PDB file of C-alpha atoms in Angstrom:
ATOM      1  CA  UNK A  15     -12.060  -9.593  17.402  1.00 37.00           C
ATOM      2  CA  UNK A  16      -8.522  -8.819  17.537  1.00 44.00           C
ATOM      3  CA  UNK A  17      -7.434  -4.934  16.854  1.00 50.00           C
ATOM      4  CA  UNK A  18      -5.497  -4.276  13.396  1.00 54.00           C
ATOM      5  CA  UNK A  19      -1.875  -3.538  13.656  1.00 53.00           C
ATOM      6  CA  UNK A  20      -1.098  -0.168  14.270  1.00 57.00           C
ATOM      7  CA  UNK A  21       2.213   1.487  14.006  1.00 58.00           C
ATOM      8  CA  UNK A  22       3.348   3.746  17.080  1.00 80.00           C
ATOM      9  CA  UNK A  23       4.072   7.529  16.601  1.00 85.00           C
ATOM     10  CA  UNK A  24       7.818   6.709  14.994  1.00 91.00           C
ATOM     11  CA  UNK A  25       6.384   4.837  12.196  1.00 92.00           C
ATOM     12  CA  UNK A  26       4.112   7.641  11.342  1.00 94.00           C
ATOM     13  CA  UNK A  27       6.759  10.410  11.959  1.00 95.00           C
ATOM     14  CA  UNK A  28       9.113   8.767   9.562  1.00 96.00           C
ATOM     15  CA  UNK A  29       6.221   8.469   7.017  1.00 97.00           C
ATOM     16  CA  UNK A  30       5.636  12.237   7.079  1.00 96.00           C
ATOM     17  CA  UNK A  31       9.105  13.868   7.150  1.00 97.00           C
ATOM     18  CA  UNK A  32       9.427  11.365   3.884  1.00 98.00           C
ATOM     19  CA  UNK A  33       6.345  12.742   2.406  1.00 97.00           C
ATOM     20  CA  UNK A  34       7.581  16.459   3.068  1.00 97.00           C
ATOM     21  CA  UNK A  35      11.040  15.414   1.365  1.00 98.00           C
ATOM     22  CA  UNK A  36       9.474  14.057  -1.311  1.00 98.00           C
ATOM     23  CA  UNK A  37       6.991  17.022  -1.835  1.00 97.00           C
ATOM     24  CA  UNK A  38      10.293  19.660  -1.049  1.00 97.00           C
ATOM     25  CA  UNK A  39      11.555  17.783  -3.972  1.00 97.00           C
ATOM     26  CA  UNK A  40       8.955  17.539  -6.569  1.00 97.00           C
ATOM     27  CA  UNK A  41       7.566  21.170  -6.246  1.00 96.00           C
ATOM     28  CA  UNK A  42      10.111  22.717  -7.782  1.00 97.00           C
ATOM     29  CA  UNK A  43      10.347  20.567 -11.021  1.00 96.00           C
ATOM     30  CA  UNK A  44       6.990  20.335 -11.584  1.00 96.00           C
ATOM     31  CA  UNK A  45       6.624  24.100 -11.646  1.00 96.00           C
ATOM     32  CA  UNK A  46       9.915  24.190 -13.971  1.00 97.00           C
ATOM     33  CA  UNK A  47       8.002  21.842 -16.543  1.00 96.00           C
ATOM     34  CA  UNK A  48       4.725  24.168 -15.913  1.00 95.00           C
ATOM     35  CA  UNK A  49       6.857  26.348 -18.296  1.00 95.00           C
ATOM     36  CA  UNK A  50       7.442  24.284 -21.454  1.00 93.00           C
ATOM     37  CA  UNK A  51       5.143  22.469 -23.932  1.00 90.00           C
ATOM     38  CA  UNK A  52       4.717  19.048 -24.193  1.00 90.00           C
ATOM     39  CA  UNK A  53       3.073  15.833 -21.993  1.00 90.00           C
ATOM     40  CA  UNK A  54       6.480  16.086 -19.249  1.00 95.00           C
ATOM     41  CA  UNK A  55       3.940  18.231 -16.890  1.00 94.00           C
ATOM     42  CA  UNK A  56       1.021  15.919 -17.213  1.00 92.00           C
ATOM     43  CA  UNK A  57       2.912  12.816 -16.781  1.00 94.00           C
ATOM     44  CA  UNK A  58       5.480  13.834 -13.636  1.00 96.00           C
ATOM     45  CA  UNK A  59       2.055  14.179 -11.125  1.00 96.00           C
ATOM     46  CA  UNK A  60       1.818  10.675 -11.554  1.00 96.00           C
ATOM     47  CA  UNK A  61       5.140   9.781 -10.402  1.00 96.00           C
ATOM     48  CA  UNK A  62       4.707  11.937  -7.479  1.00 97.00           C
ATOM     49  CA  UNK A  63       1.792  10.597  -6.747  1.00 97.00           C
ATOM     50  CA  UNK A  64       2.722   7.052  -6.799  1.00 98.00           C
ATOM     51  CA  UNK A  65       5.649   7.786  -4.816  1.00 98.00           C
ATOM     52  CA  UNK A  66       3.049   9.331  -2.066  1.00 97.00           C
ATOM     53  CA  UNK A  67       1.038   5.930  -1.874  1.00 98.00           C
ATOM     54  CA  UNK A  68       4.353   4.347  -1.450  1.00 98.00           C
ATOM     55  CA  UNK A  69       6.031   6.208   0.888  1.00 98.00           C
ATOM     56  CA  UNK A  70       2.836   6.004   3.004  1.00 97.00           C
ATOM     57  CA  UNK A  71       2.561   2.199   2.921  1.00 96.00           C
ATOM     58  CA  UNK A  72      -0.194   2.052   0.867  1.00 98.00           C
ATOM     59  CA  UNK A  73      -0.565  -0.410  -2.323  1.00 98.00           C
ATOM     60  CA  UNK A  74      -2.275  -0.072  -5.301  1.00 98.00           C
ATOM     61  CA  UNK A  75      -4.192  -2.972  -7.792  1.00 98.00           C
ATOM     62  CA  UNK A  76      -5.337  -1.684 -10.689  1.00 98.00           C
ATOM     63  CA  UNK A  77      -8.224  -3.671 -12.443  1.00 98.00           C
ATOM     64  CA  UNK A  78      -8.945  -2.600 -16.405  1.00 98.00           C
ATOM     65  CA  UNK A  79      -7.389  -0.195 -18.438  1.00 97.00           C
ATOM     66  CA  UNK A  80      -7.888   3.496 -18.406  1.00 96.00           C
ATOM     67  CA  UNK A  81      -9.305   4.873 -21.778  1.00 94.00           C
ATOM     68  CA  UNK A  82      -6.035   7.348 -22.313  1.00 83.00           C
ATOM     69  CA  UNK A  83      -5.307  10.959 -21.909  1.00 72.00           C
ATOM     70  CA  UNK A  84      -7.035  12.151 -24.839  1.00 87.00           C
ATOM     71  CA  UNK A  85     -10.196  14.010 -23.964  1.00 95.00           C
ATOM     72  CA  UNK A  86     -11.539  11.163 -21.713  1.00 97.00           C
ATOM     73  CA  UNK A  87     -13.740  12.104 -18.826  1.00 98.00           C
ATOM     74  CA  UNK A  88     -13.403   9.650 -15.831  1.00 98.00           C
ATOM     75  CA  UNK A  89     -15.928   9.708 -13.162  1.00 98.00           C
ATOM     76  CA  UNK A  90     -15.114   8.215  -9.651  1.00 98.00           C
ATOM     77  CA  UNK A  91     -16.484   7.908  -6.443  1.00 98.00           C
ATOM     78  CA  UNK A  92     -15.601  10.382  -3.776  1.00 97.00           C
ATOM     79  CA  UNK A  93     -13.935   8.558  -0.287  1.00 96.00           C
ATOM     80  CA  UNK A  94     -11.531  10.860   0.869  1.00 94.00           C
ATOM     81  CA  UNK A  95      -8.695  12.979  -0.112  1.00 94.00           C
ATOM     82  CA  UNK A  96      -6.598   9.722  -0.665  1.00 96.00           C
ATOM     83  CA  UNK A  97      -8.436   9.425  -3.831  1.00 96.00           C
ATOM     84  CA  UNK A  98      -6.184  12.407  -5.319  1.00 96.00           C
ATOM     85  CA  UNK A  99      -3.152  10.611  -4.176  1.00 96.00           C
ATOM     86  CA  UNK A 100      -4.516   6.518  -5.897  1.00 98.00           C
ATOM     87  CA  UNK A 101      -6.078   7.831  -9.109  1.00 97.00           C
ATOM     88  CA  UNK A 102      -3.094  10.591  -9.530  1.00 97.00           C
ATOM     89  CA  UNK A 103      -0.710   7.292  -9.488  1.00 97.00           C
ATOM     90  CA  UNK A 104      -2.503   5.636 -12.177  1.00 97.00           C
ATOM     91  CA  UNK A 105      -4.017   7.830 -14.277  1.00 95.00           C
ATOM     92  CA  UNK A 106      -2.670  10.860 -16.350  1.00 95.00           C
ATOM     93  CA  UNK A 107      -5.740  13.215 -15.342  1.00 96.00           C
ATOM     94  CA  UNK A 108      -6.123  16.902 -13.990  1.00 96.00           C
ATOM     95  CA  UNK A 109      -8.590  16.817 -11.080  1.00 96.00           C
ATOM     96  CA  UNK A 110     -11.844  19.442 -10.401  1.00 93.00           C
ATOM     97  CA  UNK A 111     -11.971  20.483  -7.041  1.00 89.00           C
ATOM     98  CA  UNK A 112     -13.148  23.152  -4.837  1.00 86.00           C
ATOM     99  CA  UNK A 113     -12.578  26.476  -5.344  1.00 85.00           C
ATOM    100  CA  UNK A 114     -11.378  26.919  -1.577  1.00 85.00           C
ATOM    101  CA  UNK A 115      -8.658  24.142  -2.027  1.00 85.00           C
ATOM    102  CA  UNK A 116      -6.834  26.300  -3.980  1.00 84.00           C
ATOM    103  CA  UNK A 117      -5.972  28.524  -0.640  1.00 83.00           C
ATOM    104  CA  UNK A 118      -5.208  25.259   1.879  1.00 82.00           C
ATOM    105  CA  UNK A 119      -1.658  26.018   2.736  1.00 79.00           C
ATOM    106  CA  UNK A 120       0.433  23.332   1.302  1.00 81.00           C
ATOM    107  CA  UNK A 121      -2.140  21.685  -0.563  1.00 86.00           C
ATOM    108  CA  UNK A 122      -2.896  24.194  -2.490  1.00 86.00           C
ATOM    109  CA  UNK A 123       0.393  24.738  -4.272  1.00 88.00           C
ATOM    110  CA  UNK A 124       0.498  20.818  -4.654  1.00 91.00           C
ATOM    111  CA  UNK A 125      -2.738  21.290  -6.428  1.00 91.00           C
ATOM    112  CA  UNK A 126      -2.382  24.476  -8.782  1.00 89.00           C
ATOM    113  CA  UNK A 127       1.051  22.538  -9.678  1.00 90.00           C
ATOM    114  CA  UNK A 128      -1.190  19.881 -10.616  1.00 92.00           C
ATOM    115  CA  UNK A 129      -3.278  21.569 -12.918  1.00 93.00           C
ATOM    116  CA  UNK A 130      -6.371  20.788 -10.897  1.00 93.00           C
ATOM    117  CA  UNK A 131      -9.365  22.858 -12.150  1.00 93.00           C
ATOM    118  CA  UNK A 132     -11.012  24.758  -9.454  1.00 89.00           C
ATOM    119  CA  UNK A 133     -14.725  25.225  -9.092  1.00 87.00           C
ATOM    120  CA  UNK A 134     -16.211  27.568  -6.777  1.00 79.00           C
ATOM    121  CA  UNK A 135     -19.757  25.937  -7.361  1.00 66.00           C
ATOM    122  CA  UNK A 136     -21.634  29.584  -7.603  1.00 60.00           C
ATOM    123  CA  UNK A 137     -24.245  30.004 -10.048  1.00 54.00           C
ATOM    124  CA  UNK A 138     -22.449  33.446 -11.175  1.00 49.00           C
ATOM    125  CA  UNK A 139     -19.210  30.979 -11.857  1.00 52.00           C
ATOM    126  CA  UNK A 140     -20.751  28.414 -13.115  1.00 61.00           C
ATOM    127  CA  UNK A 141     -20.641  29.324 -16.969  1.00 73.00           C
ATOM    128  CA  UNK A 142     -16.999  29.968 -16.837  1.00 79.00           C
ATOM    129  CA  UNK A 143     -16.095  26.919 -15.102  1.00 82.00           C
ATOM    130  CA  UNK A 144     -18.194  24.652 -17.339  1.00 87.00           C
ATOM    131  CA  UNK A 145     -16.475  26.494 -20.562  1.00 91.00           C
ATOM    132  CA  UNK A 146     -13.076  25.766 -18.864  1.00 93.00           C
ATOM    133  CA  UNK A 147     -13.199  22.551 -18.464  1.00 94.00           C
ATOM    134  CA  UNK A 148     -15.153  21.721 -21.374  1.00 94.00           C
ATOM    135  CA  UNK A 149     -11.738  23.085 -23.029  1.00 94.00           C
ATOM    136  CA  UNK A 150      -9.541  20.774 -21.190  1.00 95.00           C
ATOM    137  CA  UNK A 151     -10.539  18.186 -22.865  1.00 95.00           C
ATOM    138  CA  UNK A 152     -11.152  19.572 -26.352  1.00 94.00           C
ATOM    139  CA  UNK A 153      -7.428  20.429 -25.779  1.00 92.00           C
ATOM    140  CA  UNK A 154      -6.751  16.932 -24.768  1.00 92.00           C
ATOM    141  CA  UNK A 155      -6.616  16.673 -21.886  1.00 94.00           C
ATOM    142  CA  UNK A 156      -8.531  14.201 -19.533  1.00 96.00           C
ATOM    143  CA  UNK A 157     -10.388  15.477 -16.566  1.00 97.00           C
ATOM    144  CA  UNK A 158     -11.413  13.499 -13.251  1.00 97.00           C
ATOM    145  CA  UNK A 159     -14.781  14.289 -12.063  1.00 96.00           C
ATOM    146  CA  UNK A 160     -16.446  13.327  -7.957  1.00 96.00           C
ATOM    147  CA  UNK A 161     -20.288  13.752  -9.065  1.00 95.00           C
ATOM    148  CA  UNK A 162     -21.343  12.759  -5.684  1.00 95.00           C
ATOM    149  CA  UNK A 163     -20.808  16.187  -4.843  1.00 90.00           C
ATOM    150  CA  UNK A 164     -18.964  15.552  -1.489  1.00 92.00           C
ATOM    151  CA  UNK A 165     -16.801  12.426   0.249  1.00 93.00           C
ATOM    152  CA  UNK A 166     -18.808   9.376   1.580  1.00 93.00           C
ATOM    153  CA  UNK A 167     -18.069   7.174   4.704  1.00 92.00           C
ATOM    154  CA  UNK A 168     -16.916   4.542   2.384  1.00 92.00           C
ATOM    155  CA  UNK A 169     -19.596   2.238   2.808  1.00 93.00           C
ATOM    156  CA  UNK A 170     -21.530   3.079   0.031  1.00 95.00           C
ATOM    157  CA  UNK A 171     -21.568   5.147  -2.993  1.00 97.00           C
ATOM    158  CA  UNK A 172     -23.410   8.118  -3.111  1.00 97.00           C
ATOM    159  CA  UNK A 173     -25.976   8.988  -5.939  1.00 97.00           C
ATOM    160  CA  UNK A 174     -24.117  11.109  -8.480  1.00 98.00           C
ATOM    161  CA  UNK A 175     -25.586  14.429  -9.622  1.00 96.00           C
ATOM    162  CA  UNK A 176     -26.255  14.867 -13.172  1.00 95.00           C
ATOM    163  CA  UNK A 177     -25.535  18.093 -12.948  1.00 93.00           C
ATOM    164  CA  UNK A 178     -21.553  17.525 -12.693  1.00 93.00           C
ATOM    165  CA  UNK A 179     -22.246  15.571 -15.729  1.00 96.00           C
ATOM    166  CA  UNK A 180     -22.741  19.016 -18.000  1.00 93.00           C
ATOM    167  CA  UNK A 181     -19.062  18.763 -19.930  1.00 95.00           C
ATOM    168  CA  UNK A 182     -19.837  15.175 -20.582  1.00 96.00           C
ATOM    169  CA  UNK A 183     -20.928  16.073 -24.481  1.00 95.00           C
ATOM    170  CA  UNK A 184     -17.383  17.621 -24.975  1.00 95.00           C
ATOM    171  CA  UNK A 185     -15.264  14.540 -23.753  1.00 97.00           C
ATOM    172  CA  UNK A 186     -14.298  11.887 -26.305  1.00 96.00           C
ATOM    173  CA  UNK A 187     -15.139   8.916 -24.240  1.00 97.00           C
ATOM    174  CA  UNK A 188     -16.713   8.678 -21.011  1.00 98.00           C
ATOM    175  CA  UNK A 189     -15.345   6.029 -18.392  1.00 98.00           C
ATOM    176  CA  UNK A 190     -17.113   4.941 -15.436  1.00 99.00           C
ATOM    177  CA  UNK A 191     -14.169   4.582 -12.489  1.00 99.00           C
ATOM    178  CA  UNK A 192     -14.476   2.849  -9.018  1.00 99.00           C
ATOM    179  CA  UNK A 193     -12.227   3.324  -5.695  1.00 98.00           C
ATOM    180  CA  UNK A 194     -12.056   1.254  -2.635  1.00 98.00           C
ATOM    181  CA  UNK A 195     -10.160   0.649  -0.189  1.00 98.00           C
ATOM    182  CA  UNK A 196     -10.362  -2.974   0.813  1.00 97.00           C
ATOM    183  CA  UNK A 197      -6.987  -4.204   2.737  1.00 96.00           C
ATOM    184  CA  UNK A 198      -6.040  -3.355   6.245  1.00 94.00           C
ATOM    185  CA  UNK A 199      -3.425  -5.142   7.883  1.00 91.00           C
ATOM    186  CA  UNK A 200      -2.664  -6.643   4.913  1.00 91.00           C
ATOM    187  CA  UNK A 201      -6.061  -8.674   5.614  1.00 94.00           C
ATOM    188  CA  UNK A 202      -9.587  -7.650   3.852  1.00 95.00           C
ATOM    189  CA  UNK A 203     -10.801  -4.013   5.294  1.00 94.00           C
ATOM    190  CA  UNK A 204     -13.936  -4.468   7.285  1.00 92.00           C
ATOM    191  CA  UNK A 205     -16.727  -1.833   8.116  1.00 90.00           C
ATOM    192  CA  UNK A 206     -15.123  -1.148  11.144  1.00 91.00           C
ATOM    193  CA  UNK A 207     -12.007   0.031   9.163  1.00 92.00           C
ATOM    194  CA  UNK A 208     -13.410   2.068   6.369  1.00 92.00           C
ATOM    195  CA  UNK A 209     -13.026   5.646   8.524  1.00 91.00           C
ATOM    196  CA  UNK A 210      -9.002   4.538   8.486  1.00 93.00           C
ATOM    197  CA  UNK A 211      -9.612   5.485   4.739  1.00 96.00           C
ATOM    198  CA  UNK A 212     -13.430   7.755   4.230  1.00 94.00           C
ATOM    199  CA  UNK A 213     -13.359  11.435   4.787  1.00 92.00           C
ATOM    200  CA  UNK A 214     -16.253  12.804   5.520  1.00 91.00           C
ATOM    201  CA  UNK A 215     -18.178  15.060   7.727  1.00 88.00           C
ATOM    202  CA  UNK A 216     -16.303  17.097   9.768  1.00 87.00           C
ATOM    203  CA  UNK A 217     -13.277  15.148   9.974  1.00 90.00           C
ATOM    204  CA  UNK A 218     -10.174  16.790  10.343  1.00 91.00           C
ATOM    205  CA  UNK A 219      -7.491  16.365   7.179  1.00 89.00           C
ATOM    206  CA  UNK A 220      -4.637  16.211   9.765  1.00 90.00           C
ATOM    207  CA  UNK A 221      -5.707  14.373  12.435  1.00 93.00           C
ATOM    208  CA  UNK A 222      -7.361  11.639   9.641  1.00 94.00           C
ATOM    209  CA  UNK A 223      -4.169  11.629   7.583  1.00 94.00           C
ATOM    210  CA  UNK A 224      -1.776  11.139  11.214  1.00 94.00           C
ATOM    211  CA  UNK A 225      -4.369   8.604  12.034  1.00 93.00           C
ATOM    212  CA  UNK A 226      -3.878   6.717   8.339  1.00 94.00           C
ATOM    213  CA  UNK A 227       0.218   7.113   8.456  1.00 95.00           C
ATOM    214  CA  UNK A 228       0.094   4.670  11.555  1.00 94.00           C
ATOM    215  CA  UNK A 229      -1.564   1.866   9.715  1.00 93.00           C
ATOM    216  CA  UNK A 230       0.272  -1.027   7.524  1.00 93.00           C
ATOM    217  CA  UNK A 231      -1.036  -3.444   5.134  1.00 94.00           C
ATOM    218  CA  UNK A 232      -3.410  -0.712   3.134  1.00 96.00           C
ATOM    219  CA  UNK A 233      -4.643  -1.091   0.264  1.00 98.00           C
ATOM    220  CA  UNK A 234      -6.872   0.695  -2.849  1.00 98.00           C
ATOM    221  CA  UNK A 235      -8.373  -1.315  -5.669  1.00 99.00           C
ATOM    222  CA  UNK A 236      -8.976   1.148  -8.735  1.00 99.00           C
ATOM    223  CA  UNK A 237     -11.376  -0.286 -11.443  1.00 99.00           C
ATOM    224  CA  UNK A 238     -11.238   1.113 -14.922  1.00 99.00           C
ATOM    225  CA  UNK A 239     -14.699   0.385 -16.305  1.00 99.00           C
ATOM    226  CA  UNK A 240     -15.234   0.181 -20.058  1.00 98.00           C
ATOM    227  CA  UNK A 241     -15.079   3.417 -21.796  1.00 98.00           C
ATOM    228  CA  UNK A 242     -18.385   5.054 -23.624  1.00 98.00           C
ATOM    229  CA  UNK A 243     -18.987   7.392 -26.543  1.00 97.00           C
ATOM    230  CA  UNK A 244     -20.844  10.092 -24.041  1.00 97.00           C
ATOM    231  CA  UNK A 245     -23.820  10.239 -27.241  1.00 96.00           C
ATOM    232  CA  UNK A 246     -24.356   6.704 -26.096  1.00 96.00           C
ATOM    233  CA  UNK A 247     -26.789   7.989 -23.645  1.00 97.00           C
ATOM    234  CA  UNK A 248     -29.941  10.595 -24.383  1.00 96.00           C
ATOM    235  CA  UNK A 249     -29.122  13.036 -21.510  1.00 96.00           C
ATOM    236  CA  UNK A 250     -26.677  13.413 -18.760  1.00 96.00           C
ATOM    237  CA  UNK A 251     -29.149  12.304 -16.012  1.00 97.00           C
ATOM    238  CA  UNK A 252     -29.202   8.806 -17.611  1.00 98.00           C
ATOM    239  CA  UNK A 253     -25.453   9.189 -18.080  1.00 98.00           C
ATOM    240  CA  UNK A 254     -25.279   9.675 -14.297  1.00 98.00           C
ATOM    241  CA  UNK A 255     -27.612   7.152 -12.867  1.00 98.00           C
ATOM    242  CA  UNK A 256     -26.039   4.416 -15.487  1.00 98.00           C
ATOM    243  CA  UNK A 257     -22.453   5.591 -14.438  1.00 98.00           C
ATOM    244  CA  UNK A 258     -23.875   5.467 -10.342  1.00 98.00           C
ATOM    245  CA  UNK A 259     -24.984   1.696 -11.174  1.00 98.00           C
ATOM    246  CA  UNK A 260     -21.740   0.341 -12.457  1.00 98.00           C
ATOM    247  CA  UNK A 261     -19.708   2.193  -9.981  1.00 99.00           C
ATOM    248  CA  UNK A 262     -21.853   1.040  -7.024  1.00 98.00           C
ATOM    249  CA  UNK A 263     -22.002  -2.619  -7.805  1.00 98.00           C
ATOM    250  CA  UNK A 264     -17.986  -3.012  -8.507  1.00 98.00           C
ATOM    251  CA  UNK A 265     -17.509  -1.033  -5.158  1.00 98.00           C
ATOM    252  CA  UNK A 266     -19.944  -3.276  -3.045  1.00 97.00           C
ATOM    253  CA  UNK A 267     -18.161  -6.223  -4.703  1.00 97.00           C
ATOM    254  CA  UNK A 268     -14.597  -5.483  -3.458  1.00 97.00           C
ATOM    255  CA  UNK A 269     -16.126  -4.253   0.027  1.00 96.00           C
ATOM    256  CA  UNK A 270     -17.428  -7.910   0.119  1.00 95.00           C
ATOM    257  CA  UNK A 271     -13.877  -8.964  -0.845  1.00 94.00           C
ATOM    258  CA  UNK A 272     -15.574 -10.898  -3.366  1.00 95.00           C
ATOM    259  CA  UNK A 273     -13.605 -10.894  -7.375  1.00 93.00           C
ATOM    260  CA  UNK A 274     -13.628  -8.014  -9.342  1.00 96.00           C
ATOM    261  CA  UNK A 275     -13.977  -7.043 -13.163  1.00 96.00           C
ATOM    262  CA  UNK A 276     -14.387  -4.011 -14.933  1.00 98.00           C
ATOM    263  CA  UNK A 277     -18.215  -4.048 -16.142  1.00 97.00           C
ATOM    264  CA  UNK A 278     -19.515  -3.181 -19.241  1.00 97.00           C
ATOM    265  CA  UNK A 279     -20.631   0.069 -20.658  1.00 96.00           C
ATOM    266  CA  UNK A 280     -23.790   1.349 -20.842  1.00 95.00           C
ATOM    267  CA  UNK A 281     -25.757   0.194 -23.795  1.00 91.00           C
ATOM    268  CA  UNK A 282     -27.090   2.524 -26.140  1.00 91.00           C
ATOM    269  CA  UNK A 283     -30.426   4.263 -25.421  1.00 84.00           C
ATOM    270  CA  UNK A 284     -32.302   7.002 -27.403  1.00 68.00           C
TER     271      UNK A 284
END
């Protein structure tokens, strides 16, 4: 089996001094519209965003719709950090993340600048989180939540914890949301490919990310399942198992390369 093509170090220089530009750029406005009402800070992380994914060679497909900005939770599976960068290019969403994110040189700015919600995942914290993002989206805003808990090798989904599912009663609509990475070359990604794209374990952000900036032909298929009234389901560990089944069959579907549709929602128990 022939290797994929794989830029040299020049390709992958020139990605990253055009990433850096692009961040040097954005930083500053985005904390200028931090300080004024209105949508303009919401909506100017996605143009960033999408031009990351460009500027690092990767495409985007989009299948479905996403429910809107207005109180919607979304709930994705977890790959890598390159989710941040695909679902931040299509979807007007603030992001929970680890509390220790907030202190990664770099990414951390990117992130508070964001709006990203951080969660330090103590029981003494937990209340206060919970309350704060359970006010996001009362406020209106909608709020992207990883319940696997952690990033997967990108070979299968993980099962999602009900417990992330706790703000689910304050968000307007629920919408299942899957993420794969499934071109390489610009030919279907293979098992052998997926740690090109999952981080997991103890891999290294750097060394994964100089790794990914040498590749061409990348791809990430983002399906936007249909939307749910969260009292749909009796209890949040039905919401999460239900949510875990759509996700997981969409994103074994596209790792098969086989077509692709946003599934239906849940139907209504209890």
């Amino acid at each position: 089996m022939e290797d994929r093509p794989l830029g040299g170090r020049g390709r992958a220089l020139r990605r990253l001094a055009t990433v850096l530009l692009w961040t040097a750029l954005c930083v500053p406005l985005q904390a200028l519209l931090l300080l004024f009402p209105g949508r303009a800070k919401a909506r100017f992380p996605m143009a960033y965003w999408r031009g990351m994914c460009w500027l690092i060679g990767l495409k985007l497909q989009v299948v479905g719709r996403p429910a809107g900005h207005d109180g919607t939770l979304y709930v994705s599976n977890h790959t890598s950090w390159l989710d941040i960068l695909v679902l931040g290019a299509v979807l007007e969403t603030r992001f929970v993340s680890k509390a220790d994110v907030a202190s990664w040189p770099g990414i951390g700015v990117v992130a508070k600048l964001g709006r990203t919600l951080f969660v330090s995942r103590s029981r003494t914290g937990t209340g206060r989180e919970s309350n704060e993002i359970s006010a996001t989206l009362k406020g209106g805003d909608s709020v992207m939540l990883f319940p696997e808990g952690t990033t997967s090798d990108g070979t299968r989904v993980l099962p999602f914890r009900s417990s992330f599912l706790s703000v689910a009663s304050e968000a307007k609509q629920v919408q299942p949301t899957t993420v794969v990475y499934d071109r390489m070359g610009g030919l279907p990604a293979c098992r052998r490919d997926r740690p090109v794209f999952a981080w997991y374990g103890d891999m290294e952000t750097l060394s994964h990310a100089w790794y990914l900036l040498r590749h061409t032909g990348t791809r990430a298929t983002v399906v936007f399942h249909e939307a749910f009234a969260p009292e749909t389901l009796p209890n949040r560990k039905v919401m999460a198992s239900e949510i875990g089944r759509i996700v997981s069959i969409s994103a074994a579907q596209l790792r098969q390369n086989r077509p692709v549709e946003a599934l239906a929602a849940p139907a209504r128990r209890g």
